[in-house]
């Protein structure tokens, strides 16, 4: 099973990578959300929120740009992590995937424990999960889809590869990108911007 998953995650076909990572995302995100809802205290990550002191503009465009560039921190983390990979079996596993899954787990715990703000609202688990699909109001799924596309477009582009004993490096010019991979990366950024637009519109309406 593990070999099958790795094979799909590092397929030459970027769409196979995307399909498999979406499956992993759904399993990890909703699984951790449910577990954290029942096992962790409410507001578990409230004091750790990077957005609690983040003041946004009342202008839709400016607010969108603020949120978009803030969210680019996660993209930068995935991009930097994707430089490195470690050999597992016959495949070099990109650290970018691990970075993405870490963000998924943090977001899932935030949702499961209601840690969006210091004031925790008691909402039933089913309502919390269903609310994520109201993508005109909640940008979480949209933004994470953008991260999926970006992570998958960079999955086999590592510059530093190790098997634990020997490390091999490649130059940037040795990396080949297909037109599809470039398009997927660009579309991922567009989706991230769309998510920022949705989020900023919700914030402005609530203020």
Short mmCIF file of C-alpha atoms in Angstrom, two decimals:
data_model
loop_
_atom_site.label_atom_id
_atom_site.label_comp_id
_atom_site.label_asym_id
_atom_site.label_seq_id
_atom_site.Cartn_x
_atom_site.Cartn_y
_atom_site.Cartn_z
CA UNK A 1 0.00 0.00 0.00
CA UNK A 2 2.80 2.41 0.96
CA UNK A 3 4.67 1.61 -2.26
CA UNK A 4 1.51 2.30 -4.27
CA UNK A 5 1.01 5.66 -2.57
CA UNK A 6 4.62 6.69 -3.13
CA UNK A 7 4.44 5.58 -6.74
CA UNK A 8 1.42 7.80 -7.32
CA UNK A 9 2.89 10.75 -5.39
CA UNK A 10 5.99 10.68 -7.60
CA UNK A 11 4.40 9.68 -10.87
CA UNK A 12 5.58 11.50 -14.00
CA UNK A 13 1.91 12.36 -14.45
CA UNK A 14 1.24 15.42 -12.27
CA UNK A 15 -2.50 14.65 -12.23
CA UNK A 16 -1.80 11.30 -10.55
CA UNK A 17 0.20 13.13 -7.90
CA UNK A 18 -2.65 15.59 -7.35
CA UNK A 19 -5.29 12.85 -7.07
CA UNK A 20 -3.25 10.93 -4.49
CA UNK A 21 -2.37 13.99 -2.42
CA UNK A 22 -6.03 15.04 -2.34
CA UNK A 23 -6.89 11.58 -0.97
CA UNK A 24 -4.18 11.91 1.68
CA UNK A 25 -5.38 15.43 2.49
CA UNK A 26 -9.00 14.31 3.00
CA UNK A 27 -7.95 11.41 5.23
CA UNK A 28 -5.55 13.53 7.30
CA UNK A 29 -7.63 16.71 7.54
CA UNK A 30 -11.00 15.25 8.44
CA UNK A 31 -9.45 12.46 10.53
CA UNK A 32 -7.42 14.87 12.67
CA UNK A 33 -10.36 17.26 12.90
CA UNK A 34 -12.55 14.53 14.40
CA UNK A 35 -9.83 13.26 16.75
CA UNK A 36 -8.91 16.75 17.99
CA UNK A 37 -12.59 17.62 18.53
CA UNK A 38 -12.98 14.76 20.99
CA UNK A 39 -9.51 14.53 22.55
CA UNK A 40 -8.12 18.07 22.73
CA UNK A 41 -9.43 20.98 24.82
CA UNK A 42 -11.45 23.71 23.13
CA UNK A 43 -9.32 26.59 21.88
CA UNK A 44 -6.19 24.40 22.04
CA UNK A 45 -4.32 26.56 19.51
CA UNK A 46 -6.06 29.88 20.19
CA UNK A 47 -3.00 31.48 21.77
CA UNK A 48 -0.80 30.23 18.93
CA UNK A 49 -2.81 31.87 16.14
CA UNK A 50 -0.67 34.08 13.91
CA UNK A 51 -3.78 35.96 12.76
CA UNK A 52 -5.10 37.16 16.11
CA UNK A 53 -3.05 40.39 16.05
CA UNK A 54 -3.15 40.72 12.27
CA UNK A 55 -4.98 43.93 11.37
CA UNK A 56 -6.52 44.01 7.91
CA UNK A 57 -7.61 46.90 5.73
CA UNK A 58 -11.24 47.78 5.13
CA UNK A 59 -10.46 47.89 1.40
CA UNK A 60 -11.28 44.59 -0.30
CA UNK A 61 -8.28 44.75 -2.63
CA UNK A 62 -5.78 45.75 0.04
CA UNK A 63 -7.17 43.19 2.50
CA UNK A 64 -6.97 40.48 -0.17
CA UNK A 65 -3.34 41.33 -0.90
CA UNK A 66 -2.52 41.34 2.83
CA UNK A 67 -3.98 37.89 3.33
CA UNK A 68 -2.52 36.56 0.06
CA UNK A 69 1.04 37.58 0.95
CA UNK A 70 0.56 36.29 4.49
CA UNK A 71 -0.49 32.93 3.03
CA UNK A 72 2.58 32.97 0.79
CA UNK A 73 4.57 32.09 3.91
CA UNK A 74 3.15 28.56 3.68
CA UNK A 75 3.96 28.43 -0.04
CA UNK A 76 7.52 29.55 0.66
CA UNK A 77 7.86 26.82 3.31
CA UNK A 78 6.67 24.17 0.83
CA UNK A 79 8.96 25.58 -1.86
CA UNK A 80 12.04 25.52 0.38
CA UNK A 81 11.18 22.07 1.78
CA UNK A 82 10.80 20.72 -1.76
CA UNK A 83 14.48 21.42 -2.36
CA UNK A 84 15.26 18.45 -0.12
CA UNK A 85 14.31 14.80 -0.48
CA UNK A 86 15.25 11.53 1.22
CA UNK A 87 15.31 8.12 -0.40
CA UNK A 88 12.62 5.70 0.75
CA UNK A 89 12.91 2.39 -1.04
CA UNK A 90 13.55 3.26 -4.67
CA UNK A 91 11.96 6.72 -4.53
CA UNK A 92 13.23 10.05 -3.23
CA UNK A 93 10.51 11.47 -0.98
CA UNK A 94 10.12 15.25 -1.15
CA UNK A 95 10.13 17.15 2.15
CA UNK A 96 7.60 19.48 0.54
CA UNK A 97 4.91 16.84 1.04
CA UNK A 98 5.76 16.55 4.74
CA UNK A 99 5.55 20.32 5.06
CA UNK A 100 2.12 20.36 3.42
CA UNK A 101 0.81 17.58 5.68
CA UNK A 102 2.06 19.51 8.71
CA UNK A 103 0.01 22.54 7.63
CA UNK A 104 -3.00 20.27 7.11
CA UNK A 105 -2.68 18.86 10.63
CA UNK A 106 -2.40 22.36 12.15
CA UNK A 107 -5.47 23.53 10.23
CA UNK A 108 -7.39 20.40 11.23
CA UNK A 109 -6.59 20.88 14.93
CA UNK A 110 -7.60 24.54 14.62
CA UNK A 111 -10.95 23.50 13.16
CA UNK A 112 -11.51 20.61 15.55
CA UNK A 113 -10.79 22.67 18.66
CA UNK A 114 -12.38 25.90 17.42
CA UNK A 115 -9.11 27.79 17.75
CA UNK A 116 -9.89 30.51 15.22
CA UNK A 117 -9.95 33.23 17.88
CA UNK A 118 -9.47 33.75 21.61
CA UNK A 119 -13.24 33.52 22.07
CA UNK A 120 -14.13 29.89 21.39
CA UNK A 121 -17.65 29.31 20.06
CA UNK A 122 -19.11 25.90 20.87
CA UNK A 123 -20.15 24.48 17.48
CA UNK A 124 -21.08 20.85 16.83
CA UNK A 125 -18.51 18.76 14.94
CA UNK A 126 -20.79 18.14 11.97
CA UNK A 127 -21.47 21.86 11.60
CA UNK A 128 -17.76 22.66 11.73
CA UNK A 129 -17.00 20.20 8.95
CA UNK A 130 -19.95 21.22 6.78
CA UNK A 131 -19.03 24.91 7.15
CA UNK A 132 -15.72 24.22 5.40
CA UNK A 133 -17.64 23.44 2.21
CA UNK A 134 -19.30 26.88 2.21
CA UNK A 135 -16.45 28.13 0.05
CA UNK A 136 -18.06 31.51 -0.58
CA UNK A 137 -17.60 32.26 3.14
CA UNK A 138 -14.77 29.98 4.27
CA UNK A 139 -11.53 29.90 2.29
CA UNK A 140 -9.81 27.03 4.11
CA UNK A 141 -10.43 24.28 1.55
CA UNK A 142 -9.74 26.62 -1.35
CA UNK A 143 -6.37 27.71 0.08
CA UNK A 144 -5.35 24.15 0.92
CA UNK A 145 -6.24 23.05 -2.63
CA UNK A 146 -3.84 25.69 -3.85
CA UNK A 147 -1.17 24.23 -1.59
CA UNK A 148 -1.91 20.76 -3.00
CA UNK A 149 -1.28 21.95 -6.55
CA UNK A 150 1.91 23.76 -5.61
CA UNK A 151 3.30 20.82 -3.61
CA UNK A 152 2.54 18.38 -6.43
CA UNK A 153 4.13 20.58 -9.10
CA UNK A 154 7.37 20.60 -7.07
CA UNK A 155 7.31 16.97 -5.88
CA UNK A 156 10.17 15.60 -8.00
CA UNK A 157 12.22 18.79 -8.33
CA UNK A 158 14.57 18.35 -5.37
CA UNK A 159 18.06 19.82 -5.56
CA UNK A 160 19.45 18.00 -2.53
CA UNK A 161 18.82 14.25 -2.35
CA UNK A 162 20.08 11.88 0.31
CA UNK A 163 19.76 8.21 1.17
CA UNK A 164 21.06 8.74 4.70
CA UNK A 165 24.63 7.86 3.76
CA UNK A 166 25.31 9.74 0.57
CA UNK A 167 24.00 13.12 -0.55
CA UNK A 168 23.60 14.11 -4.19
CA UNK A 169 22.99 17.64 -5.39
CA UNK A 170 21.61 19.00 -8.65
CA UNK A 171 21.82 22.43 -10.21
CA UNK A 172 18.65 24.37 -10.88
CA UNK A 173 19.27 24.27 -14.63
CA UNK A 174 19.24 20.46 -14.50
CA UNK A 175 15.61 20.46 -13.35
CA UNK A 176 13.09 20.06 -16.14
CA UNK A 177 9.56 21.41 -15.78
CA UNK A 178 6.77 20.33 -18.09
CA UNK A 179 4.26 22.88 -19.33
CA UNK A 180 1.62 21.09 -17.29
CA UNK A 181 3.65 21.39 -14.07
CA UNK A 182 4.22 25.10 -14.67
CA UNK A 183 0.50 25.57 -15.34
CA UNK A 184 -0.40 23.62 -12.18
CA UNK A 185 1.96 25.75 -10.08
CA UNK A 186 0.53 28.97 -11.54
CA UNK A 187 -3.04 27.75 -11.04
CA UNK A 188 -2.17 26.92 -7.43
CA UNK A 189 -1.15 30.54 -6.87
CA UNK A 190 -4.34 31.76 -8.55
CA UNK A 191 -6.42 29.56 -6.24
CA UNK A 192 -4.50 30.88 -3.23
CA UNK A 193 -5.35 34.41 -4.36
CA UNK A 194 -9.01 33.42 -4.78
CA UNK A 195 -8.96 32.02 -1.24
CA UNK A 196 -7.52 35.31 0.04
CA UNK A 197 -10.30 37.19 -1.78
CA UNK A 198 -12.98 34.99 -0.18
CA UNK A 199 -11.42 35.36 3.26
CA UNK A 200 -11.02 39.14 2.98
CA UNK A 201 -14.62 39.56 1.80
CA UNK A 202 -15.85 37.58 4.82
CA UNK A 203 -13.69 39.62 7.22
CA UNK A 204 -14.92 42.94 5.82
CA UNK A 205 -18.56 41.87 6.01
CA UNK A 206 -18.10 40.83 9.65
CA UNK A 207 -16.36 44.05 10.67
#
